[in-house]
Coordinates of C-alpha atoms and ligand atoms in Angstrom, one line a residue:
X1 CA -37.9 -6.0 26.6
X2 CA -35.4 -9.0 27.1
X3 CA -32.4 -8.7 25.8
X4 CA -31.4 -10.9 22.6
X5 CA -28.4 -11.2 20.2
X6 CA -29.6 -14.0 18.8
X7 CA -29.8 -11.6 15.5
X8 CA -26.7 -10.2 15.3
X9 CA -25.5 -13.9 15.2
X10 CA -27.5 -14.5 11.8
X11 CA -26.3 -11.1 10.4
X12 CA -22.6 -12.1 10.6
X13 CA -23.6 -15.9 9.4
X14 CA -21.7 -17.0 12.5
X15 CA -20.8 -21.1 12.5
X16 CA -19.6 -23.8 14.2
X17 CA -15.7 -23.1 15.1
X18 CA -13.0 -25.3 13.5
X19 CA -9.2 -26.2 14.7
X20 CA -7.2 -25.2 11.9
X21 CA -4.2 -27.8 11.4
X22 CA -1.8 -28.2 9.0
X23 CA -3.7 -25.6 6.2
X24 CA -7.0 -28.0 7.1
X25 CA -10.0 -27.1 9.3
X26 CA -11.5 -30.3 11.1
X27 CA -13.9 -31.1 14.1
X28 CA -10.9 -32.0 16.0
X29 CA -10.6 -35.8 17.0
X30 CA -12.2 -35.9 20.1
X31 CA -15.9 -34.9 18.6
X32 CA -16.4 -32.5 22.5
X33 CA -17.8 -29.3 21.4
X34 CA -17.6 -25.6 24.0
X35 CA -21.3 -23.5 23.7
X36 CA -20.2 -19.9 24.4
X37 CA -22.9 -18.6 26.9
X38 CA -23.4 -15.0 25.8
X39 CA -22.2 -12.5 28.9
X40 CA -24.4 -10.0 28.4
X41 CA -28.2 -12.3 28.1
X42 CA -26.7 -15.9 29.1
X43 CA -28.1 -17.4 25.6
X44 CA -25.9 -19.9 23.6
X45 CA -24.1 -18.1 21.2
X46 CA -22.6 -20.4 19.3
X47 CA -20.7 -23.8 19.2
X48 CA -17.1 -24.8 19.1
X49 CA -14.6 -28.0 19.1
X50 CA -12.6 -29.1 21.6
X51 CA -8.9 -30.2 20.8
X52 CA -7.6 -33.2 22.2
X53 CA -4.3 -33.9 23.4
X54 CA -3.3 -35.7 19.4
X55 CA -4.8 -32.3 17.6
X56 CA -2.5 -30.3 20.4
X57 CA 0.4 -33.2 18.8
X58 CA -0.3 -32.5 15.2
X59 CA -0.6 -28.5 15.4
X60 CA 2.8 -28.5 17.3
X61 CA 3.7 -31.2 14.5
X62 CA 2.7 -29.5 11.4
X63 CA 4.2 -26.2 12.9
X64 CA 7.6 -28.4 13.8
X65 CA 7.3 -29.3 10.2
X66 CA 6.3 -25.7 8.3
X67 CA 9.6 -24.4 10.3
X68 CA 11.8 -27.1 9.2
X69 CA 11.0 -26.7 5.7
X70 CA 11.5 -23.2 5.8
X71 CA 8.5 -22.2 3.2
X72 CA 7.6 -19.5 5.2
X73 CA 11.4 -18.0 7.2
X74 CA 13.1 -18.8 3.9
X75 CA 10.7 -17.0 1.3
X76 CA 11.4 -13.8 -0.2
X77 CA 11.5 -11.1 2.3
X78 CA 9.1 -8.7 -0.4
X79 CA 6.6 -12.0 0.0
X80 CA 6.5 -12.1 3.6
X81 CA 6.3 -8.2 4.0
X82 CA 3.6 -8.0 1.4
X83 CA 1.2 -10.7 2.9
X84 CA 1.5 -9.0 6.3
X85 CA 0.7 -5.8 4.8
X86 CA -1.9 -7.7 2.6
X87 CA -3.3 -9.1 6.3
X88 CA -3.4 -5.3 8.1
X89 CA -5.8 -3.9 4.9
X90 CA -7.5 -7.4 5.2
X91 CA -8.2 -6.4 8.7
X92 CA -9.2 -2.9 8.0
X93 CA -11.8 -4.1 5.4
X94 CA -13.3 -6.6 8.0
X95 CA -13.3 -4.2 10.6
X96 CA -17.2 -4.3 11.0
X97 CA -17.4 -7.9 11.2
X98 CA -15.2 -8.5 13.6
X99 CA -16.1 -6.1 16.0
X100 CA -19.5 -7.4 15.8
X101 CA -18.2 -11.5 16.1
X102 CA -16.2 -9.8 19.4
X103 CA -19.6 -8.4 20.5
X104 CA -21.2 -12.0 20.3
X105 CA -18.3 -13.4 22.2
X106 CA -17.0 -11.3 25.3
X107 CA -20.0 -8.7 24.8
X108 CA -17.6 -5.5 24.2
X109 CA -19.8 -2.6 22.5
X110 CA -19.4 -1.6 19.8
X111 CA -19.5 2.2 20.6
X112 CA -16.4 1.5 22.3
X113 CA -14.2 -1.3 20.2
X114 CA -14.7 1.5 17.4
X115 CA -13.7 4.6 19.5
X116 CA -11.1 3.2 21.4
X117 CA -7.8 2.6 19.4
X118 CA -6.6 0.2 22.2
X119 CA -8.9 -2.5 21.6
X120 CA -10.1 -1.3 18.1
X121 CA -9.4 -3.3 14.9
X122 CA -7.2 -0.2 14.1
X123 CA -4.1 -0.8 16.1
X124 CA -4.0 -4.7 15.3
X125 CA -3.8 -4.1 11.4
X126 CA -1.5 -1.0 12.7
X127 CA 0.7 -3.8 15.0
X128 CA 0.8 -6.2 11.5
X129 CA 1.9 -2.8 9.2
X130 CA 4.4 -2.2 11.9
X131 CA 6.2 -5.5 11.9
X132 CA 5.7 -5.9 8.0
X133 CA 8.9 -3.4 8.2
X134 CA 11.0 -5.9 10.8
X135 CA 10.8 -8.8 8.1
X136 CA 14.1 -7.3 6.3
X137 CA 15.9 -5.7 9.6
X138 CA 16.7 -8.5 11.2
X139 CA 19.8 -7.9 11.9
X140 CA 23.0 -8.9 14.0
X141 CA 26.2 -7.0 14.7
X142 CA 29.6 -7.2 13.6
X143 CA 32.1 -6.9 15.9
X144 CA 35.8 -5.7 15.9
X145 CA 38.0 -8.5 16.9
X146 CA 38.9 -8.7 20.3
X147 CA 41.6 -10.3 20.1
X148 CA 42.9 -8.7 17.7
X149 CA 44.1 -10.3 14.1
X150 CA 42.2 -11.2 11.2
X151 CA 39.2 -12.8 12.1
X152 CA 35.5 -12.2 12.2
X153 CA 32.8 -12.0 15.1
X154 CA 29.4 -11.3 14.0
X155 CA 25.7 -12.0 15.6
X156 CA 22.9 -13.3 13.6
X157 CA 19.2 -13.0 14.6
X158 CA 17.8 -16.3 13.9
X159 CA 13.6 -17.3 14.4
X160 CA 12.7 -18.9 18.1
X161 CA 11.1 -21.9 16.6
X162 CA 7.5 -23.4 17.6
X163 CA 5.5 -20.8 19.3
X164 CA 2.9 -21.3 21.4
X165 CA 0.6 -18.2 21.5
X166 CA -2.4 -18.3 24.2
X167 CA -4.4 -15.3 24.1
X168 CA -6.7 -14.3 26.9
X169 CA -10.4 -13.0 26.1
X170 CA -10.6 -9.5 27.0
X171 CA -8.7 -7.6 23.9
X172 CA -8.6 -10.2 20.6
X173 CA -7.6 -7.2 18.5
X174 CA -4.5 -6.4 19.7
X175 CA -3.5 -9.2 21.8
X176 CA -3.6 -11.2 18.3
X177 CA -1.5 -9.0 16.9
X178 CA 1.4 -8.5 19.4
X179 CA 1.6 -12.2 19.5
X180 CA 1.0 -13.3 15.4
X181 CA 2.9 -10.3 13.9
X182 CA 6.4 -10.6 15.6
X183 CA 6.0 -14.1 15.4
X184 CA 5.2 -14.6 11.5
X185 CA 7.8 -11.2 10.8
X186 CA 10.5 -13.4 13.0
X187 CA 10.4 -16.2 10.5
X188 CA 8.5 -18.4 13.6
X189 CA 5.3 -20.9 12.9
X190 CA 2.8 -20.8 15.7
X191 CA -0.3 -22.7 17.5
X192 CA -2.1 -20.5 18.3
X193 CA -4.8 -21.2 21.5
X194 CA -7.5 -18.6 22.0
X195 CA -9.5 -18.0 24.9
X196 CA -12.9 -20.3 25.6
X197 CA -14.5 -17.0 26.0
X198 CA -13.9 -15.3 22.7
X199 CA -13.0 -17.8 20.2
X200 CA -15.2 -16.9 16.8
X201 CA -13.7 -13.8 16.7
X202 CA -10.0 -15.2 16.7
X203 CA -10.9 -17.9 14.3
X204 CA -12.7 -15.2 12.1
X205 CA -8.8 -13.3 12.1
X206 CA -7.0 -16.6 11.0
X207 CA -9.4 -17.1 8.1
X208 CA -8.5 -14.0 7.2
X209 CA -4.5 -14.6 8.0
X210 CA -5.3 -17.7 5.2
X211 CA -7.3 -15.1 2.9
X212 CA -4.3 -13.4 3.0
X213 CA -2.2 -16.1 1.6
X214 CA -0.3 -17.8 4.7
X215 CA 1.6 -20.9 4.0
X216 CA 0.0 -24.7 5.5
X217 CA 1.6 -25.1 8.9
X218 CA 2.9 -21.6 9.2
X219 CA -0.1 -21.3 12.0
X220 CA -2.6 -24.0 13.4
X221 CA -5.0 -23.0 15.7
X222 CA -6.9 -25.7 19.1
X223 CA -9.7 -24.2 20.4
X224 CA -11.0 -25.1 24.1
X225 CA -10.5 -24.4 28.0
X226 CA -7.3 -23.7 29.7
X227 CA -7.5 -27.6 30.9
X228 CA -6.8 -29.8 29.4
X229 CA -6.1 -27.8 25.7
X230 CA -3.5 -24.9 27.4
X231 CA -2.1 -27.5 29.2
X232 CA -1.8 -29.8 26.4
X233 CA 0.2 -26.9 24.5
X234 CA 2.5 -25.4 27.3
X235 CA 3.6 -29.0 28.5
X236 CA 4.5 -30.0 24.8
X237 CA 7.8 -30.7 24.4
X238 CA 8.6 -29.4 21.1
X239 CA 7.5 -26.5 21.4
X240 CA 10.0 -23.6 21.7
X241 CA 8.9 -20.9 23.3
X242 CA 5.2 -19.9 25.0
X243 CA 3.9 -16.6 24.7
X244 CA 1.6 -16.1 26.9
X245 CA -1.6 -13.1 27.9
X246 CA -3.6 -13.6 30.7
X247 CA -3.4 -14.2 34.9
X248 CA -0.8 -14.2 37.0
X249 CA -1.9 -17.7 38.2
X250 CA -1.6 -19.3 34.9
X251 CA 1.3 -17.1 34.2
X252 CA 2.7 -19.4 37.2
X253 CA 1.6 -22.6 35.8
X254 CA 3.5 -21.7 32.1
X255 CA 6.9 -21.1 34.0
X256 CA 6.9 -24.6 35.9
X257 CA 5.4 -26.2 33.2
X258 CA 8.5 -24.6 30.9
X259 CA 11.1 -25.9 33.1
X260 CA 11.1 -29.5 31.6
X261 CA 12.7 -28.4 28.3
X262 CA 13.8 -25.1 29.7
X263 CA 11.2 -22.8 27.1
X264 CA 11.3 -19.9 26.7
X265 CA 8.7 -17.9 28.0
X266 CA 6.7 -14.4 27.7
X267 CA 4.4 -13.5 30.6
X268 CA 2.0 -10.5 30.1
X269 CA -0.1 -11.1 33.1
X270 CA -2.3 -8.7 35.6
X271 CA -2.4 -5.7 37.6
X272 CA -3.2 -3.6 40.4
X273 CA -2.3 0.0 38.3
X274 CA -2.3 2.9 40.3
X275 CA -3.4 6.6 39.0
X276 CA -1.5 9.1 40.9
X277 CA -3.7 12.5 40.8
X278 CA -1.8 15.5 42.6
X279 CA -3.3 18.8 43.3
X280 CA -2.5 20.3 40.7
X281 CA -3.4 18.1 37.9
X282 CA -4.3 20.1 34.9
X283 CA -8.0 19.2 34.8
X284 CA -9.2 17.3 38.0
X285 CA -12.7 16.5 36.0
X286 CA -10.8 14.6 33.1
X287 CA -8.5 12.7 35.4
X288 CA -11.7 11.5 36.8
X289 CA -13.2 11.0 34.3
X290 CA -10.5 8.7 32.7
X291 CA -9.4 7.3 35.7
X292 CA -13.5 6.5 36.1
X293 CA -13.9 5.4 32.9
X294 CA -10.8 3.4 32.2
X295 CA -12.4 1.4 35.2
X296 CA -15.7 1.2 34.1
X297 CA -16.2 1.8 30.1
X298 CA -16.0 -1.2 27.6
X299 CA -14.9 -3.9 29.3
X300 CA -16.0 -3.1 32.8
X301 CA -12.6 -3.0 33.9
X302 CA -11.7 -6.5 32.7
X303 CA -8.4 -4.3 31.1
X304 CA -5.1 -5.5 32.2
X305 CA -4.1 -2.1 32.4
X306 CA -6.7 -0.2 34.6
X307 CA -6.0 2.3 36.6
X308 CA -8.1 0.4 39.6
X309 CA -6.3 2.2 42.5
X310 CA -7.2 6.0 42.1
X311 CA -3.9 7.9 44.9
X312 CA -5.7 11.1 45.1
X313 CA -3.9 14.4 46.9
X314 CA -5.9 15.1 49.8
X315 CA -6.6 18.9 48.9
X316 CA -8.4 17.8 46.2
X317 CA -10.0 14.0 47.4
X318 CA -13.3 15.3 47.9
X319 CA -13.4 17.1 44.5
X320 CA -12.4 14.4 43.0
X321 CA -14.5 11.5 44.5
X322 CA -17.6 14.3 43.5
X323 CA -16.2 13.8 39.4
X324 CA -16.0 10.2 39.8
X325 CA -19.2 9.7 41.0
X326 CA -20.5 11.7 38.2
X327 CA -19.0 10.0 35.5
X328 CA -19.7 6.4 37.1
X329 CA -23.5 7.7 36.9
X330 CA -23.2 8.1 33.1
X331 CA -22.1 4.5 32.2
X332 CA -24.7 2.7 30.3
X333 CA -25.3 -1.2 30.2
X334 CA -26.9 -3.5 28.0
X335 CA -26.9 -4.7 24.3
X336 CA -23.4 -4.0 23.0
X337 CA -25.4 -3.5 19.6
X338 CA -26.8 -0.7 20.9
X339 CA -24.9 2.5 20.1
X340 CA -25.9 4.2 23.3
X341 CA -24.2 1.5 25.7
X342 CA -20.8 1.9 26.7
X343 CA -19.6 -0.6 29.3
X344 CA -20.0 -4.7 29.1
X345 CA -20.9 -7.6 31.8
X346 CA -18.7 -9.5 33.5
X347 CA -17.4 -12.2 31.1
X348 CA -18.7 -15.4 32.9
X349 CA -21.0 -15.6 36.2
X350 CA -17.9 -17.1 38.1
X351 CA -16.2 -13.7 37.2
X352 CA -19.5 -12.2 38.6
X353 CA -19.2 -14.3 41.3
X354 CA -16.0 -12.9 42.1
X355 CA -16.1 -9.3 41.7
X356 CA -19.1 -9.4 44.0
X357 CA -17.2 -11.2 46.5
X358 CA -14.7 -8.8 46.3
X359 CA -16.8 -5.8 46.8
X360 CA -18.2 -7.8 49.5
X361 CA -14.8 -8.1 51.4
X362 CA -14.3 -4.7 51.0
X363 CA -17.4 -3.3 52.8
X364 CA -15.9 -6.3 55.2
X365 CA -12.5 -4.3 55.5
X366 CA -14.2 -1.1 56.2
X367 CA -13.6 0.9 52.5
X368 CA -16.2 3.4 52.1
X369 CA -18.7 2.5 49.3
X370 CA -19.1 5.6 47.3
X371 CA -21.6 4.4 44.3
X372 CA -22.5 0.8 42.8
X373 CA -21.6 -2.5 44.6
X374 CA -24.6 -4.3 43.4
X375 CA -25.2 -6.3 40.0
X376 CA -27.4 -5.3 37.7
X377 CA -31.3 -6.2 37.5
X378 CA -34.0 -5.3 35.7
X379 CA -33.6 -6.1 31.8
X380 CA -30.0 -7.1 32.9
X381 CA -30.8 -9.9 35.2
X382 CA -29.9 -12.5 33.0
X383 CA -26.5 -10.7 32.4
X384 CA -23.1 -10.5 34.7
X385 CA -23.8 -7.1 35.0
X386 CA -22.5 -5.1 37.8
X387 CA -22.8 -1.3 37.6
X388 CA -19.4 1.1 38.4
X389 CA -18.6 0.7 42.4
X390 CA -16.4 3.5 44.0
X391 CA -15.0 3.1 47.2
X392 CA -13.0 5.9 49.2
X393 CA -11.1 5.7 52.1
X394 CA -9.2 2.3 51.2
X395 CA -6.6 1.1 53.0
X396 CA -3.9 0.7 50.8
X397 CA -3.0 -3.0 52.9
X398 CA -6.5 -4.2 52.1
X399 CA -7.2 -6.6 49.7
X400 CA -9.4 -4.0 47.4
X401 CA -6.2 -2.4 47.2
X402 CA -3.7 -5.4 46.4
X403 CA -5.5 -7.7 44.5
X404 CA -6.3 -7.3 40.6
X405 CA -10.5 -7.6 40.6
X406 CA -11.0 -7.5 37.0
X407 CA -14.1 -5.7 37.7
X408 CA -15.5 -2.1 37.4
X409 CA -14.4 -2.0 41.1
X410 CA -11.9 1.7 41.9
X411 CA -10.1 2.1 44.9
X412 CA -9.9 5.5 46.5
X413 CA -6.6 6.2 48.4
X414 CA -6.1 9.5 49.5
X415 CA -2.3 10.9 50.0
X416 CA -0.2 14.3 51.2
X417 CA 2.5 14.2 49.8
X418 CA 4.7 13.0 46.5
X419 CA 7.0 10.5 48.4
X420 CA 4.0 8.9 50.3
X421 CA 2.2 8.7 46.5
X422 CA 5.6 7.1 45.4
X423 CA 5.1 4.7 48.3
X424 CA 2.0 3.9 48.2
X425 CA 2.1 3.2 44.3
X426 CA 4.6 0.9 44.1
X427 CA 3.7 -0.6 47.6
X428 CA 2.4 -3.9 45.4
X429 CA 2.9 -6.8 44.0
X430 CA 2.0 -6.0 40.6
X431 CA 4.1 -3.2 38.1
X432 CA 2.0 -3.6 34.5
X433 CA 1.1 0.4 34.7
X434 CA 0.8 3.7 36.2
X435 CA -0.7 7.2 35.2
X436 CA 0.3 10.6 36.9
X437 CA -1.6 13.7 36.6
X438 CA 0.2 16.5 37.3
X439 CA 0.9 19.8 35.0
X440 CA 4.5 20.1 37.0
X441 CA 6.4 18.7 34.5
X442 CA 8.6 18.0 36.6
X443 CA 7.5 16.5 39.3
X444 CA 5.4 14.2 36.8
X445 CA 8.9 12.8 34.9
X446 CA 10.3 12.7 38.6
X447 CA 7.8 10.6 39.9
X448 CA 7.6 8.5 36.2
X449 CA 11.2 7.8 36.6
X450 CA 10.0 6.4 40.4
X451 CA 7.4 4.0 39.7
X452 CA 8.1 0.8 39.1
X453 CA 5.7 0.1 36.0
X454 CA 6.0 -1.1 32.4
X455 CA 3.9 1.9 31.1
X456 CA 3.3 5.0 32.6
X457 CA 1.2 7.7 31.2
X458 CA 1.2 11.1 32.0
X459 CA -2.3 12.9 31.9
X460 CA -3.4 10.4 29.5
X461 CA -2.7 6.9 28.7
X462 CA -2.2 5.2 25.4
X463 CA -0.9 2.2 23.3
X464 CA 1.1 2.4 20.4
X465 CA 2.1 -0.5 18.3
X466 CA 5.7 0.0 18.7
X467 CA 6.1 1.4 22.0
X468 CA 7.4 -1.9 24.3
X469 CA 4.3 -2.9 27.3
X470 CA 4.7 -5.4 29.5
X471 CA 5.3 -5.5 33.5
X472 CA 7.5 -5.1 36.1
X473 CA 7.1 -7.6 39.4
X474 CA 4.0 -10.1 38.8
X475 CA 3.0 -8.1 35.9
X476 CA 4.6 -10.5 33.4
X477 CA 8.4 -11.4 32.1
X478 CA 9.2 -9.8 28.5
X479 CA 7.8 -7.1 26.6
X480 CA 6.0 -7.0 23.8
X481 CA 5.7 -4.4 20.6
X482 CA 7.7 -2.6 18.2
X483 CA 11.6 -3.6 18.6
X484 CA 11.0 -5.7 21.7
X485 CA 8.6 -8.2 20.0
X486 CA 11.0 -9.1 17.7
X487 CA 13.7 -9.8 20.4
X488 CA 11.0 -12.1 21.8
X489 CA 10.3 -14.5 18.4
X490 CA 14.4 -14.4 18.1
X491 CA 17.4 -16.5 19.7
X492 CA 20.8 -14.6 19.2
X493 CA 23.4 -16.9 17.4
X494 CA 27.1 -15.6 17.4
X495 CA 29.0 -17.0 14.8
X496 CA 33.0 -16.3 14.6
X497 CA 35.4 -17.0 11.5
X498 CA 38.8 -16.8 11.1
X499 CA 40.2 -15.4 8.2
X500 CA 43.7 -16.9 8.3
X501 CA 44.7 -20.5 8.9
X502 CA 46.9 -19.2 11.9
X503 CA 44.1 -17.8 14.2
X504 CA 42.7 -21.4 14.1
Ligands
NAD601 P1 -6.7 -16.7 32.1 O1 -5.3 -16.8 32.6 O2 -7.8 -17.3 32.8 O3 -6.7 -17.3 30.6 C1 -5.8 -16.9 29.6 C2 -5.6 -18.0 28.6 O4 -4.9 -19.1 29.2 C3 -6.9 -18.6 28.0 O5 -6.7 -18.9 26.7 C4 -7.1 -19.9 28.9 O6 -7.8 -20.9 28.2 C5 -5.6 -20.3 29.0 N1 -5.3 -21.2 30.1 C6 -6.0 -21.3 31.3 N2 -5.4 -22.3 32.1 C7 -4.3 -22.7 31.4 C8 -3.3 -23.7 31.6 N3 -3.3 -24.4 32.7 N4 -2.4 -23.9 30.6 C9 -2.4 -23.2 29.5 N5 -3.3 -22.3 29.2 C10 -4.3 -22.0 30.1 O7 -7.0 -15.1 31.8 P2 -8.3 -14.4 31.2 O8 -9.4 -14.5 32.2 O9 -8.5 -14.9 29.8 O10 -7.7 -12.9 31.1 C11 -7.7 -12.1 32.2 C12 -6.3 -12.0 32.7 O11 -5.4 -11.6 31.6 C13 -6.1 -10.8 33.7 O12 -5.3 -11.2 34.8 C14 -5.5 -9.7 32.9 O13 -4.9 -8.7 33.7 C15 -4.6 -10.5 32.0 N6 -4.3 -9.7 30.8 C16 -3.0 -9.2 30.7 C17 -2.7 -8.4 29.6 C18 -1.3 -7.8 29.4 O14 -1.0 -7.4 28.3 N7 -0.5 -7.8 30.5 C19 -3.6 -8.1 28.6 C20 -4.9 -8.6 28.8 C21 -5.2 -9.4 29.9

C-alpha cells in the first residue's frame, strides 16, 4: 500500500501559512510561496509565503515599535505572568493537534513526540510555566559602596530589545519555547523565523500565543528559507540580539553577520556527543539500548544531542555491539500516524543524500559496518528513509567519528581504560553533550567533571526546562533554560546615586 498523509492534512484543516506582522497575518509582499514536500512519502503537504526583504523591515519595525511603547515590558507583571501561564494550558489543550501538524511537517511519530518529554508538547508548556515565575524576579543587586560614604550602587536587569529567534526543524516544541518564553518573560518583542521544513506547526503555536492574548507587535513571525529570509533578519540592523538553533555553519554566518552592529548573539548549534559505557555499567542492555535508540528512534538521529559516538570498554565491546544490533533490528519506519512506528525519514533528500554519503566514506575509511547503511525501499521508496547503521571498529580520527551526520548513523569506538575514554571523548571539535554509564559513582562524577560538554548524563539522559543546555567548543555560545535564558533576553545596567551633594 503507498504511503499517504494526505488525510491527516484534512483532519487538522491544515491551510496556507501566513507572516504574522504587526498583530496582522498577510501573504507577505512578494506573492513567492514554499510547498513543504512531505519526508516521509515526498507529497506536497501544504503551502507557505515567502517573506521579502520589506516584510523582514516591518516585523523588525513593528517589534522596534511594540518595545518602544512598552505595552507589553511595561504591563502589570500578574498580566504578563497570567498570559504565559494562559499560553502553557493553551498548549496542553492543543497537544493533539500539534503533534499531528509536526507529523505533517518533519514526519516525527507520534508514538514518540507523545512518549518522549524532550520533544513532547509537555516540556514546551512546562518551559512557558517555568518562565511565567521569572516575569517578577528580575532582579539586580545592591551593592555596599566601595568607596565608602553615602551613596548607592545598584544593578538593574533591563529587556535585550529586538530579538531575532530562528528555530531549526528538528524539535518545534521545545526549541519554541526556550527561545519565546525567556524572551516574552524578559520584557523583549521578537521575529520570530521558523525552519522551511516545519513551518505549520510553528505558525499553529503563535496562533495560539495570540489566542492567548499577546499584544500587536509583541511577536511577528517571516516564514521562508535560510536565504534570503534568515539572512534578511540576522543582517538587520535593528535588531538587538539573534538567537539562534541550528548548524554550526550557519551558526558561523550569524556571528560575522553580527559584527556590523556588534549583536548579540546565542549559538545552539551541533554535535558529535560521545556515550562513554565502561565495564561496569549497571545494565549493558539499556545503555545500548538508549545509546541505540537515542540514535535511531523519532528523529532518526536528526537530535542535536545524540549520543552518535558510542566509547565502549573493550571487556564488554562485543556484548555490547550484540545489544545494539538488537535494538537497531526493532526500529520501525513508515507513517508517523501509525502507532506502531517509531523512527522518521531523513528530513529532505539532500539530507538523504548526505547521510548516505557519509556512510559511504565510512566503508571508505575502513569502519566495520555492523547493521543498516542502506535507505529504505519497498513501501518507503518514496521516503528519505535510511534504516539504523552501526559501525564498529571506528577510528576515532575518521570523519564518521568527527563530523555531526545527523543521521541514524552510530560510531563504535572501543577503549581500555578511563583516561583514554577521557581522551578520546573530548578529542573533538564539538562539546553539546556526553553520557557516562558507569555504576562507580565515582568514577562517573570523575569523569563528568572531565568532559568538556554542556550536558552530561549519567545512565540516562534528560531535559529539564530549567536546567541550563547549550555547548562547549563549536557546540554553540550561551545557554539556554531556567536562570540562564533570562540572562540571555537581558543587558545589565548599573546605575549609581549619590546620596549627598559632596560625593558628586
Ligand atoms: P540549519 O542551520 O540548516 O537551519 C536552522 C535555521 O536557520 C532555519 O530556520 C534556516 O532557515 C535558518 N538559516 C539557514 N541559513 C541561514 C542564514 N544564512 N541566515 C539566517 N538563517 C538561516 O539547521 P537545521 O537543519 O534546521 O537543524 C539541524 C542543525 O541544528 C543541526 O546541526 C543540529 O545539531 C542543530 N540543533 C541544535 C540544537 C541545540 O540545542 N544545540 C537543537 C536542535 C538542532
Amino acid at each position: 500500500m503507498t504511503l499517504t498523509v494526505q488525510p491527516h492534512r484534512e483532519s487538522v484543516g491544515l491551510k496556507a501559512g501566513q507572516l504574522y506582522l504587526d498583530g496582522q497575518w498577510g501573504p507577505g509582499s512578494g506573492g513567492e510561496t514554499w510547498t513543504h514536500l512531505h519526508p516521509a512519502t515526498g507529497e506536497a503537504v501544504g503551502e507557505f509565503a515567502v517573506a521579502t526583504a520589506s516584510d523582514v523591515d516591518a516585523a523588525v519595525a513593528a517589534a522596534r515599535k511594540a518595545f518602544e511603547s512598552g505595552t507589553w515590558s511595561n504591563a502589570r507583571a500578574g498580566v504578563r505572568i497570567k498570559l504565559l501561564h494562559r499560553y502553557a494550558g493553551l498548549l496542553r489543550e492543543h497537544a493533539e493537534e500539534l503533534r499531528a501538524l509536526q507529523a505533517l511537517d518533519n514526519s516525527v511519530p507520534l508514538s514518540f513526540s507523545g512518549s518522549i518529554y524532550a520533544t513532547s508538547v509537555e516540556v514546551a508548556a512546562d518551559v512557558f510555566d517555568h518562565h511565567a515565575g521569572w516575569v517578577d524576579k528580575l532582579g539586580g543587586q545592591t551593592l555596599p559602596p566601595y568607596q565608602g560614604g553615602d551613596h548607592l550602587a545598584m544593578t538593574f536587569r533591563e529587556p535585550i530589545g529586538v530579538v531575532a529567534a530562528i528555530l531549526p526543524w528538528n524539535a518545534p516544541f521545545l526549541l519554541f519555547a526556550q527561545k519565546v518564553a525567556p524572551a516574552l518573560a524578559a520584557g523583549c518583542t521578537v521575529v520570530l523565523k521558523p525552519s522551511e521544513y516545519c513551518t505549520f506547526t510553528v505558525l499553529r503555536m503563535v496562533e495560539l500565543l495570540i489566542e492567548a492574548g499577546l499584544p500587536e507587535g509583541t511577536l511577528n513571525v517571516v516564514t521562508g528559507p535560510g536565504d534570503p529570509v534568515g539572512e534578511a533578519l540576522i543582517t538587520h540592523p535593528d535588531v538587538d540580539k539573534v538567537s539562534f538553533t541550528g548548524s554550526r555553519g550557519v551558526g558561523r554566518r550569524i556571528i560575522e553577520a553580527s559584527a556590523g552592529t556588534l549583536k548579540r548573539v546565542s549559538l545552539e548549534l551541533g554535535g558529535k556527543s560521545p556515550a562513554l559505557v565502561f565495564a561496569d555499567a549497571p545494565n549493558l542492555g539499556l545503555a545500548a539500548a538508549t545509546v541505540v535508540g537515542a540514535v535511531t528512534m523519532g528523529l532518526s538521529g536528526q537530535a542535536c544531542v545524540a549520543n552518535t559516538r558510542a566509547l565502549v570498554q573493550r571487556e564488554v565491546y562485543d556484548e555490547f555491539l550484540a545489544a545494539a544490533q538488537g535494538m537497531a533490528a526493532a526500529i520501525t519506519y513508515g507513517d508517523p500516524f501509525d502507532p506502531g512506528v517509531l523512527a522518521s525519514p531523513l528530513i529532505n533528500p539532500r539530507q538523504l543524500e548526505r547521510v548516505l554519503g557519509y556512510i559511504e566514506k565510512g566503508k571508505e575509511e575502513g569502519a566495520r559496518l555492523v547493521t543498516g547503511g542502506e535507505r529504505l525501499g519497498g513501501d518507503l521508496t518514496a521516503g528519505n528513509f535510511v534504516g539504523p547503521t552501526i559501525f564498529a571498529d571506528v577510528d576515532n580520527d575518521s570523519t564518521l567519528a568527527r563530523e555531526e551526520i545527523f543521521g541514524p548513523v552510530l560510531a563504535v569506538v572501543p577503549f581500555t581504560d578511563e583516561e583514554e575514554a577521557v581522551r578520546l571523548a573530548n578529542d573533538t571539535e564539538y562539546g553539546l553533550g556526553a553520557s557516562v554509564f558507569s555504576a562507580d559513582a565515582q568514577r562517573a562524577f570523575r569523569v563528568s567533571r572531565k568532559l568538556r560538554a554542556g550536558t552530561i548524563g549519567i545512565n540516562g539522559f534528560q531535559v529539564e526546562p530549567h536546567l541550563p543546555f547549550g555547548g562547549f567548543k563549536q557546540s554553540g555560545l550561551g545557554r539556554e533554560g531556567g536562570e540562564s535564558s533570562i540572562e540571555a533576553f537581558t543587558e545589565l545596567k548599573s546605575v549609581y546615586l549619590p546620596l549627598t551633594d559632596e560625593m558628586m
